[in-house]
Short mmCIF file of C-alpha atoms in Angstrom, two decimals:
data_model
loop_
_atom_site.label_atom_id
_atom_site.label_comp_id
_atom_site.label_asym_id
_atom_site.label_seq_id
_atom_site.Cartn_x
_atom_site.Cartn_y
_atom_site.Cartn_z
CA MET A 1 -181.49 118.72 85.06
CA THR A 2 -178.96 120.00 82.55
CA TYR A 3 -175.25 119.63 83.27
CA GLU A 4 -173.15 122.70 82.58
CA LEU A 5 -169.50 122.03 81.78
CA TYR A 6 -167.19 125.01 82.19
CA TYR A 7 -163.92 124.77 80.35
CA TRP A 8 -161.67 126.82 78.10
CA THR A 9 -162.43 126.91 74.39
CA GLY A 10 -160.04 125.77 71.70
CA ILE A 11 -158.39 122.80 73.42
CA PRO A 12 -159.63 119.39 74.57
CA GLY A 13 -157.62 119.80 77.78
CA ARG A 14 -158.83 118.35 81.05
CA GLY A 15 -162.42 119.19 80.10
CA GLU A 16 -162.30 116.33 77.61
CA PHE A 17 -162.26 113.69 80.37
CA VAL A 18 -165.61 115.05 81.57
CA ARG A 19 -166.96 115.56 78.06
CA LEU A 20 -166.36 111.93 77.12
CA ALA A 21 -168.43 110.73 80.09
CA LEU A 22 -171.29 113.08 79.21
CA GLU A 23 -171.16 112.08 75.54
CA GLU A 24 -171.04 108.33 76.19
CA VAL A 25 -174.47 108.41 77.84
CA GLU A 26 -175.89 111.22 75.68
CA ALA A 27 -176.37 113.35 78.79
CA ASP A 28 -178.25 116.61 78.56
CA TYR A 29 -175.32 119.03 78.87
CA VAL A 30 -174.17 122.44 77.76
CA ASP A 31 -170.53 123.13 76.99
CA ILE A 32 -170.46 126.68 78.34
CA GLY A 33 -167.04 127.60 76.93
CA ARG A 34 -168.07 126.60 73.42
CA GLU A 35 -171.51 128.22 73.68
CA ALA A 36 -170.63 131.43 75.48
CA GLY A 37 -166.84 131.81 75.44
CA ASP A 38 -164.04 131.93 77.98
CA LYS A 39 -165.36 135.09 79.64
CA GLU A 40 -168.42 133.23 80.83
CA VAL A 41 -166.19 130.49 82.24
CA ILE A 42 -164.10 133.02 84.18
CA SER A 43 -167.18 134.84 85.36
CA MET A 44 -168.70 131.67 86.85
CA LEU A 45 -165.32 130.72 88.35
CA ASP A 46 -165.48 133.90 90.40
CA ALA A 47 -169.17 133.67 91.24
CA SER A 48 -169.37 130.25 92.85
CA THR A 49 -169.33 129.71 96.61
CA THR A 50 -167.31 126.55 95.99
CA PRO A 51 -164.96 128.05 93.41
CA SER A 52 -162.66 125.79 91.47
CA PHE A 53 -158.98 126.76 91.47
CA ALA A 54 -159.13 126.38 87.68
CA PRO A 55 -161.41 124.94 84.99
CA PRO A 56 -162.84 122.43 84.34
CA PHE A 57 -165.76 122.61 86.70
CA LEU A 58 -169.32 121.43 86.48
CA ARG A 59 -172.58 123.01 87.53
CA HIS A 60 -175.55 120.76 88.18
CA GLY A 61 -178.42 122.45 89.96
CA GLU A 62 -176.95 123.87 93.13
CA VAL A 63 -173.81 121.76 92.96
CA VAL A 64 -170.66 123.37 91.57
CA VAL A 65 -167.71 121.00 91.58
CA GLY A 66 -164.18 121.37 90.25
CA GLN A 67 -161.09 119.15 89.87
CA THR A 68 -161.51 116.68 87.00
CA ALA A 69 -161.36 113.53 89.15
CA ALA A 70 -163.85 114.97 91.66
CA ILE A 71 -166.23 115.95 88.85
CA LEU A 72 -166.16 112.38 87.54
CA PHE A 73 -166.57 110.98 91.04
CA TYR A 74 -169.73 113.07 91.32
CA LEU A 75 -170.98 112.27 87.81
CA GLY A 76 -170.19 108.54 87.85
CA PRO A 77 -173.29 107.36 89.75
CA LEU A 78 -175.57 109.91 88.05
CA LEU A 79 -174.51 108.79 84.58
CA GLY A 80 -174.32 105.09 85.41
CA LEU A 81 -170.60 105.12 84.69
CA VAL A 82 -169.37 103.54 87.90
CA THR A 83 -170.20 100.41 89.89
CA GLU A 84 -172.51 100.51 92.92
CA ASP A 85 -169.89 98.75 95.05
CA GLU A 86 -168.46 101.43 97.37
CA ARG A 87 -165.03 99.83 97.57
CA LEU A 88 -164.74 99.59 93.80
CA ARG A 89 -165.97 103.17 93.46
CA LEU A 90 -162.99 104.24 95.53
CA TRP A 91 -160.71 102.08 93.36
CA THR A 92 -162.15 103.65 90.20
CA HIS A 93 -161.44 107.07 91.69
CA GLN A 94 -157.90 106.05 92.62
CA ILE A 95 -157.30 104.98 89.01
CA GLN A 96 -158.70 108.30 87.80
CA LEU A 97 -156.31 110.20 90.08
CA THR A 98 -153.41 108.24 88.61
CA ILE A 99 -154.61 109.12 85.10
CA ALA A 100 -154.61 112.75 86.29
CA ASP A 101 -151.02 112.41 87.52
CA MET A 102 -149.83 111.07 84.18
CA THR A 103 -151.74 113.80 82.36
CA ALA A 104 -149.96 116.44 84.48
CA GLU A 105 -146.59 114.89 83.63
CA ALA A 106 -147.46 114.83 79.92
CA HIS A 107 -148.09 118.56 80.22
CA ASP A 108 -144.91 119.23 82.17
CA VAL A 109 -142.81 117.66 79.41
CA HIS A 110 -143.37 120.77 77.28
CA HIS A 111 -143.47 123.15 80.27
CA PRO A 112 -140.74 121.96 82.65
CA LEU A 113 -140.08 125.47 83.95
CA GLY A 114 -143.72 126.16 84.72
CA PRO A 115 -146.94 127.13 82.95
CA GLY A 116 -146.08 130.84 82.66
CA ARG A 117 -143.42 130.70 79.95
CA TYR A 118 -143.93 129.80 76.30
CA TYR A 119 -142.68 126.43 75.09
CA GLU A 120 -140.19 128.20 72.84
CA ASP A 121 -138.60 129.76 75.93
CA GLN A 122 -138.05 126.40 77.63
CA LYS A 123 -137.42 124.15 74.66
CA ASP A 124 -133.95 122.98 75.70
CA GLU A 125 -135.27 121.99 79.11
CA ALA A 126 -138.25 120.28 77.48
CA LEU A 127 -135.90 118.18 75.35
CA ARG A 128 -134.18 116.95 78.51
CA ARG A 129 -137.40 116.34 80.41
CA ALA A 130 -138.86 114.42 77.45
CA GLU A 131 -136.00 111.90 77.62
CA GLU A 132 -136.98 110.77 81.12
CA PHE A 133 -140.67 110.89 80.33
CA ARG A 134 -140.22 108.56 77.35
CA ALA A 135 -137.67 106.23 78.90
CA SER A 136 -139.06 105.90 82.39
CA ARG A 137 -142.35 107.59 83.19
CA VAL A 138 -144.48 106.42 80.24
CA PRO A 139 -143.42 102.76 80.66
CA LYS A 140 -144.06 102.95 84.41
CA PHE A 141 -147.56 104.40 84.01
CA LEU A 142 -148.59 102.23 81.05
CA GLY A 143 -147.17 99.19 82.83
CA TRP A 144 -149.37 99.97 85.83
CA PHE A 145 -152.50 100.31 83.67
CA GLU A 146 -151.63 97.07 81.87
CA ARG A 147 -151.21 95.29 85.19
CA ILE A 148 -154.48 96.44 86.74
CA LEU A 149 -156.38 95.63 83.54
CA THR A 150 -154.97 92.12 83.30
CA ASP A 151 -155.49 91.61 87.06
CA ASN A 152 -159.13 92.72 87.04
CA PRO A 153 -160.86 89.64 88.52
CA ALA A 154 -163.94 90.37 86.37
CA GLY A 155 -161.94 90.24 83.13
CA ARG A 156 -159.71 92.37 80.93
CA ASP A 157 -162.36 94.31 79.08
CA PHE A 158 -162.68 97.10 81.65
CA LEU A 159 -160.53 98.63 84.36
CA VAL A 160 -163.06 97.92 87.11
CA GLY A 161 -165.65 95.15 87.23
CA LYS A 162 -167.37 94.00 84.07
CA SER A 163 -168.85 97.18 82.71
CA LEU A 164 -167.71 100.53 81.41
CA SER A 165 -166.69 103.22 83.91
CA TYR A 166 -165.57 106.80 83.45
CA ALA A 167 -162.01 105.59 84.12
CA ASP A 168 -162.09 103.51 80.92
CA LEU A 169 -163.13 106.59 78.96
CA SER A 170 -160.35 108.60 80.59
CA LEU A 171 -157.72 105.96 79.87
CA PHE A 172 -158.89 106.02 76.26
CA HIS A 173 -158.29 109.77 76.18
CA LEU A 174 -154.89 109.47 77.84
CA VAL A 175 -153.72 106.94 75.25
CA ASP A 176 -155.27 109.07 72.53
CA GLY A 177 -153.27 112.04 73.79
CA LEU A 178 -150.06 110.03 73.83
CA ASN A 179 -150.77 108.80 70.29
CA TYR A 180 -151.08 112.40 69.16
CA ALA A 181 -148.21 113.93 71.12
CA PHE A 182 -145.69 111.08 70.95
CA PRO A 183 -146.65 108.97 67.90
CA ARG A 184 -143.25 107.32 67.44
CA LEU A 185 -142.94 106.49 71.12
CA THR A 186 -146.46 105.16 71.44
CA LYS A 187 -146.25 103.08 68.27
CA THR A 188 -143.05 101.36 69.37
CA LEU A 189 -144.22 100.85 72.97
CA ALA A 190 -147.72 99.63 72.10
CA PRO A 191 -146.84 95.91 71.76
CA ARG A 192 -145.75 95.89 75.41
CA TYR A 193 -149.18 97.08 76.60
CA PRO A 194 -151.63 95.08 74.45
CA THR A 195 -154.51 95.15 76.96
CA VAL A 196 -154.32 98.94 77.32
CA MET A 197 -154.21 99.36 73.55
CA ALA A 198 -157.15 96.98 73.08
CA LEU A 199 -159.22 98.99 75.56
CA HIS A 200 -158.35 102.19 73.71
CA GLU A 201 -159.57 100.67 70.45
CA ARG A 202 -162.78 99.28 71.95
CA VAL A 203 -163.70 102.62 73.48
CA ARG A 204 -162.97 104.39 70.19
CA GLN A 205 -165.49 102.12 68.47
CA ARG A 206 -168.30 102.51 70.98
CA PRO A 207 -171.26 103.97 69.05
CA GLN A 208 -171.72 107.16 71.07
CA ILE A 209 -167.99 107.80 71.33
CA ALA A 210 -167.51 107.23 67.58
CA THR A 211 -170.38 109.61 66.85
CA TYR A 212 -168.92 112.20 69.19
CA LEU A 213 -165.38 111.90 67.77
CA ALA A 214 -166.73 112.49 64.26
CA SER A 215 -168.79 115.51 65.34
CA ASP A 216 -167.85 119.18 65.51
CA ARG A 217 -168.25 118.99 69.29
CA ARG A 218 -164.87 117.26 69.42
CA THR A 219 -161.99 119.74 69.57
CA PRO A 220 -158.93 118.25 67.88
CA PHE A 221 -155.67 117.97 69.79
CA ASN A 222 -153.41 120.95 69.10
CA VAL A 223 -150.28 122.65 70.39
CA ASP A 224 -152.13 124.86 72.87
CA GLY A 225 -153.40 121.94 74.94
CA ILE A 226 -152.04 119.47 77.46
CA PHE A 227 -150.99 116.86 74.90
CA ARG A 228 -148.85 118.61 72.28
CA HIS A 229 -147.13 117.21 69.25
CA TYR A 230 -143.65 118.69 69.03
CA PRO A 231 -141.72 116.22 66.84
CA GLU A 232 -138.45 117.08 68.58
CA LEU A 233 -139.79 115.72 71.88
CA ASP A 234 -140.81 112.40 70.37
CA ALA A 235 -138.63 109.36 69.65
CA GLU A 236 -138.93 105.61 69.42
CA GLY A 237 -139.26 103.84 72.75
CA MET B 1 -159.45 97.64 113.38
CA THR B 2 -155.88 98.93 113.06
CA TYR B 3 -154.99 101.25 110.19
CA GLU B 4 -151.76 100.43 108.40
CA LEU B 5 -150.04 103.35 106.70
CA TYR B 6 -147.52 102.40 104.02
CA TYR B 7 -145.01 105.08 103.18
CA TRP B 8 -141.26 105.54 102.66
CA THR B 9 -139.08 106.04 105.69
CA GLY B 10 -136.94 109.11 106.27
CA ILE B 11 -139.17 111.83 104.82
CA PRO B 12 -142.52 113.30 105.82
CA GLY B 13 -143.55 113.30 102.14
CA ARG B 14 -147.14 112.73 101.10
CA GLY B 15 -147.55 110.22 103.93
CA GLU B 16 -147.58 113.14 106.35
CA PHE B 17 -151.00 114.34 105.16
CA VAL B 18 -152.43 110.97 106.19
CA ARG B 19 -150.37 110.75 109.38
CA LEU B 20 -151.67 114.10 110.64
CA ALA B 21 -155.27 112.91 110.30
CA LEU B 22 -154.53 109.68 112.17
CA GLU B 23 -152.61 111.54 114.88
CA GLU B 24 -155.27 114.23 115.41
CA VAL B 25 -157.81 111.62 116.54
CA GLU B 26 -155.30 109.28 118.18
CA ALA B 27 -156.28 106.54 115.78
CA ASP B 28 -154.97 103.02 116.27
CA TYR B 29 -152.45 102.89 113.43
CA VAL B 30 -149.13 101.35 112.47
CA ASP B 31 -146.62 103.25 110.37
CA ILE B 32 -145.35 100.25 108.40
CA GLY B 33 -142.36 102.02 106.83
CA ARG B 34 -141.09 103.15 110.21
CA GLU B 35 -141.77 99.79 111.87
CA ALA B 36 -140.66 97.42 109.13
CA GLY B 37 -138.73 99.44 106.53
CA ASP B 38 -139.14 100.32 102.87
CA LYS B 39 -138.91 96.70 101.72
CA GLU B 40 -142.17 95.91 103.47
CA VAL B 41 -143.80 98.92 101.78
CA ILE B 42 -142.65 97.74 98.34
CA SER B 43 -143.69 94.18 99.07
CA MET B 44 -147.25 95.22 99.96
CA LEU B 45 -147.38 97.55 96.94
CA ASP B 46 -146.91 94.50 94.73
CA ALA B 47 -149.20 92.19 96.68
CA SER B 48 -152.42 94.19 96.67
CA THR B 49 -155.25 93.56 94.20
CA THR B 50 -155.87 97.31 94.16
CA PRO B 51 -152.20 98.34 93.95
CA SER B 52 -151.28 101.96 94.39
CA PHE B 53 -149.12 103.45 91.65
CA ALA B 54 -146.86 104.72 94.45
CA PRO B 55 -146.92 105.16 98.25
CA PRO B 56 -148.61 106.35 100.36
CA PHE B 57 -151.36 103.80 100.63
CA LEU B 58 -153.46 102.58 103.50
CA ARG B 59 -154.63 99.15 104.51
CA HIS B 60 -157.71 98.84 106.67
CA GLY B 61 -159.12 95.35 106.90
CA GLU B 62 -159.76 94.29 103.32
CA VAL B 63 -159.56 97.81 101.96
CA VAL B 64 -156.28 98.90 100.34
CA VAL B 65 -156.43 102.45 99.03
CA GLY B 66 -153.79 104.68 97.48
CA GLN B 67 -153.54 108.30 96.29
CA THR B 68 -153.29 110.70 99.25
CA ALA B 69 -156.56 112.52 98.56
CA ALA B 70 -158.46 109.25 98.09
CA ILE B 71 -157.02 107.88 101.34
CA LEU B 72 -158.27 110.94 103.19
CA PHE B 73 -161.63 110.76 101.45
CA TYR B 74 -161.93 107.22 102.78
CA LEU B 75 -160.63 108.04 106.25
CA GLY B 76 -162.54 111.29 106.76
CA PRO B 77 -165.88 109.76 107.84
CA LEU B 78 -164.21 106.97 109.84
CA LEU B 79 -162.08 109.43 111.82
CA GLY B 80 -164.80 112.07 112.16
CA LEU B 81 -162.68 114.49 110.16
CA VAL B 82 -165.25 115.51 107.58
CA THR B 83 -168.81 116.78 107.63
CA GLU B 84 -171.77 114.46 107.06
CA ASP B 85 -173.12 116.73 104.34
CA GLU B 86 -172.44 114.97 101.03
CA ARG B 87 -172.06 118.16 99.05
CA LEU B 88 -169.56 119.59 101.54
CA ARG B 89 -167.70 116.28 101.58
CA LEU B 90 -167.14 116.70 97.87
CA TRP B 91 -166.01 120.29 98.44
CA THR B 92 -163.57 119.14 101.14
CA HIS B 93 -162.19 116.59 98.68
CA GLN B 94 -161.90 119.25 95.96
CA ILE B 95 -159.86 121.41 98.34
CA GLN B 96 -157.65 118.42 99.18
CA LEU B 97 -157.00 117.81 95.48
CA THR B 98 -155.94 121.44 95.10
CA ILE B 99 -153.58 121.05 98.07
CA ALA B 100 -152.18 118.00 96.24
CA ASP B 101 -151.66 120.08 93.11
CA MET B 102 -149.71 122.75 94.98
CA THR B 103 -147.68 120.06 96.74
CA ALA B 104 -146.72 118.57 93.37
CA GLU B 105 -145.63 122.00 92.13
CA ALA B 106 -143.56 122.56 95.29
CA HIS B 107 -141.79 119.30 94.45
CA ASP B 108 -141.30 120.18 90.80
CA VAL B 109 -139.47 123.39 91.75
CA HIS B 110 -136.42 121.34 92.71
CA HIS B 111 -137.02 118.66 90.06
CA PRO B 112 -138.16 120.53 86.93
CA LEU B 113 -136.60 117.94 84.60
CA GLY B 114 -138.27 115.01 86.31
CA PRO B 115 -137.93 112.84 89.41
CA GLY B 116 -135.13 110.65 88.02
CA ARG B 117 -132.24 113.14 88.13
CA TYR B 118 -130.57 114.54 91.24
CA TYR B 119 -131.24 118.14 92.18
CA GLU B 120 -127.58 118.96 91.57
CA ASP B 121 -128.01 117.90 87.95
CA GLN B 122 -130.94 120.25 87.36
CA LYS B 123 -130.04 123.15 89.61
CA ASP B 124 -129.93 125.82 86.89
CA GLU B 125 -133.38 124.79 85.71
CA ALA B 126 -134.62 124.74 89.31
CA LEU B 127 -133.45 128.32 89.79
CA ARG B 128 -135.55 129.39 86.82
CA ARG B 129 -138.60 127.36 87.81
CA ALA B 130 -138.41 128.74 91.36
CA GLU B 131 -138.82 132.30 90.04
CA GLU B 132 -142.24 131.58 88.60
CA PHE B 133 -143.26 129.48 91.58
CA ARG B 134 -142.47 132.32 93.99
CA ALA B 135 -143.81 135.17 91.87
CA SER B 136 -146.93 133.60 90.48
CA ARG B 137 -147.89 130.13 91.67
CA VAL B 138 -147.56 130.53 95.43
CA PRO B 139 -149.58 133.77 95.46
CA LYS B 140 -152.24 132.20 93.24
CA PHE B 141 -152.63 129.12 95.45
CA LEU B 142 -152.42 130.95 98.79
CA GLY B 143 -154.83 133.57 97.47
CA TRP B 144 -157.31 130.83 96.65
CA PHE B 145 -157.03 129.28 100.11
CA GLU B 146 -157.40 132.74 101.70
CA ARG B 147 -160.50 133.37 99.62
CA ILE B 148 -162.28 130.12 100.42
CA LEU B 149 -161.46 130.46 104.12
CA THR B 150 -162.81 134.00 104.32
CA ASP B 151 -165.83 133.01 102.23
CA ASN B 152 -166.75 129.99 104.36
CA PRO B 153 -170.34 130.81 105.35
CA ALA B 154 -169.82 129.04 108.69
CA GLY B 155 -166.86 131.26 109.63
CA ARG B 156 -163.13 131.64 109.06
CA ASP B 157 -161.87 129.10 111.56
CA PHE B 158 -162.05 126.11 109.23
CA LEU B 159 -162.00 125.50 105.48
CA VAL B 160 -165.37 123.75 105.47
CA GLY B 161 -168.22 124.20 107.93
CA LYS B 162 -167.58 124.92 111.57
CA SER B 163 -165.39 122.02 112.60
CA LEU B 164 -162.00 120.58 111.77
CA SER B 165 -161.59 118.47 108.64
CA TYR B 166 -158.64 116.61 107.19
CA ALA B 167 -158.28 119.48 104.70
CA ASP B 168 -157.43 121.89 107.54
CA LEU B 169 -154.71 119.51 108.72
CA SER B 170 -153.38 119.23 105.18
CA LEU B 171 -153.37 123.00 104.65
CA PHE B 172 -151.41 123.26 107.91
CA HIS B 173 -148.84 120.84 106.50
CA LEU B 174 -148.66 122.65 103.18
CA VAL B 175 -147.95 125.98 104.90
CA ASP B 176 -145.50 124.22 107.22
CA GLY B 177 -143.69 122.86 104.18
CA LEU B 178 -143.53 126.29 102.56
CA ASN B 179 -142.22 127.77 105.82
CA TYR B 180 -139.43 125.21 105.80
CA ALA B 181 -138.57 125.25 102.11
CA PHE B 182 -139.08 128.94 101.35
CA PRO B 183 -138.72 130.78 104.68
CA ARG B 184 -137.94 134.21 103.20
CA LEU B 185 -140.76 133.97 100.68
CA THR B 186 -143.31 132.75 103.19
CA LYS B 187 -142.36 135.32 105.80
CA THR B 188 -142.74 138.22 103.40
CA LEU B 189 -145.96 136.88 101.84
CA ALA B 190 -147.64 135.93 105.11
CA PRO B 191 -149.28 139.32 105.81
CA ARG B 192 -151.25 138.98 102.56
CA TYR B 193 -152.82 135.70 103.70
CA PRO B 194 -153.67 136.29 107.38
CA THR B 195 -156.54 133.79 107.54
CA VAL B 196 -154.43 130.99 106.11
CA MET B 197 -151.61 131.79 108.52
CA ALA B 198 -153.99 131.93 111.49
CA LEU B 199 -155.34 128.50 110.58
CA HIS B 200 -151.80 127.16 110.37
CA GLU B 201 -151.06 128.47 113.86
CA ARG B 202 -154.30 127.14 115.36
CA VAL B 203 -153.71 123.66 113.98
CA ARG B 204 -150.11 123.71 115.27
CA GLN B 205 -151.44 124.37 118.77
CA ARG B 206 -154.11 121.67 118.81
CA PRO B 207 -153.23 119.34 121.70
CA GLN B 208 -152.83 116.11 119.73
CA ILE B 209 -151.01 117.81 116.88
CA ALA B 210 -148.64 119.60 119.29
CA THR B 211 -147.96 116.29 121.05
CA TYR B 212 -147.31 114.59 117.74
CA LEU B 213 -145.02 117.34 116.43
CA ALA B 214 -142.90 117.07 119.59
CA SER B 215 -142.70 113.27 119.38
CA ASP B 216 -140.18 111.06 117.60
CA ARG B 217 -142.99 109.88 115.32
CA ARG B 218 -142.64 113.18 113.45
CA THR B 219 -140.00 113.03 110.73
CA PRO B 220 -138.45 116.48 110.28
CA PHE B 221 -138.48 118.11 106.86
CA ASN B 222 -135.23 117.43 105.01
CA VAL B 223 -133.68 117.69 101.55
CA ASP B 224 -134.83 114.24 100.46
CA GLY B 225 -138.53 115.08 100.72
CA ILE B 226 -141.11 117.02 98.75
CA PHE B 227 -140.52 120.32 100.53
CA ARG B 228 -136.78 121.04 100.42
CA HIS B 229 -134.85 123.98 101.75
CA TYR B 230 -132.30 125.04 99.17
CA PRO B 231 -131.49 128.66 100.09
CA GLU B 232 -130.69 129.52 96.48
CA LEU B 233 -134.31 128.77 95.47
CA ASP B 234 -135.76 131.07 98.12
CA ALA B 235 -136.17 134.87 98.02
CA GLU B 236 -138.42 137.55 99.44
CA GLY B 237 -141.84 137.73 97.84
#
């Protein structure tokens, strides 16, 4: 049964966390935004009996599920991208929710006054928010990912157990987003989080992910998305 | 087996979403922060093999789970506070994640530049962020909750199905927090969201919840928590 991913066109955004999971296993999926445009996404948003507050959401047969982490929780077992151990499934989900929290903060750096105003209208505030993000929040989050990777009793290759989960793919995307948005920060901080950076590199080289990243299905990062490169917000860490 | 809730003392915070679920069913639980202080919370945060990024987290036998929505996802079946239907369990979780999103935005109103600075040092920015929160975000979120309540095929008494779930308790707390933090806004907006407000009132009058709210186990809202009453951030809607 085909998976239908509903997300805005033109940005990787939160849809990319779902897309990476679908691409890794070569799932049979349709990217509705790309195929049919944003209007179709909005139309389905209004039509569902379990409507998502916002994209992304996924349709799979009669299931319509929104919230990125919930979508991946649903997809994980179907795509073979999560362990069968119930307790570790919950742990994988908990990690995913923490990735979501950091993603939201990465967005709020350029939109500290809320999503409704343009960046240009809140640039001074963004400069101030970026200071704390770089100095305190990024080290705290990356430090947590480094710790749980190094503490994984099954080894440091994956976040949970000894095989790939959707959380590994999402952590790859998070680091990828930081690399794009804050290149000076990420480059100078990287030596402090070697296990996180090694995971990012390994995921990047996985055959299906590498094929996907080189394809026209991959939307490049840009300054309309969650991770935005504004040089004035970046600095060495 | 006793549930141990780990959360900061002195504020209802995100721990309150979990506490309400435990209180509704008179679960056998210990509020570790209240009993043993913040040091014990921090100590356990560092000791777990599945460490939460931040409180709240729950210990139940060998399970240690963090992230408010994940805690409730775990507790729901154990406390009888979620349906047995798998698809509706996912929907309940999706609603909870949206409640978490609105809660985070309610926090960011008074901390637009990040959690590390005092409110007094970001008050001008908070005044600007509050405008958009009141005019656009609160109506969008409350409108969504109103819609899914009125569209519940099993009736308007509960968010999912025809019995109480942890999401109903959490929506109660969210509205309660808005009532405290933004009394003028909430009072003037309330007539537009009658089903949400009716649910809030029904939950408040449930016997166990009423008993809990009147007890000394309930920490009152205050200006150290997520929902803060700063009169200058409030206005009619």
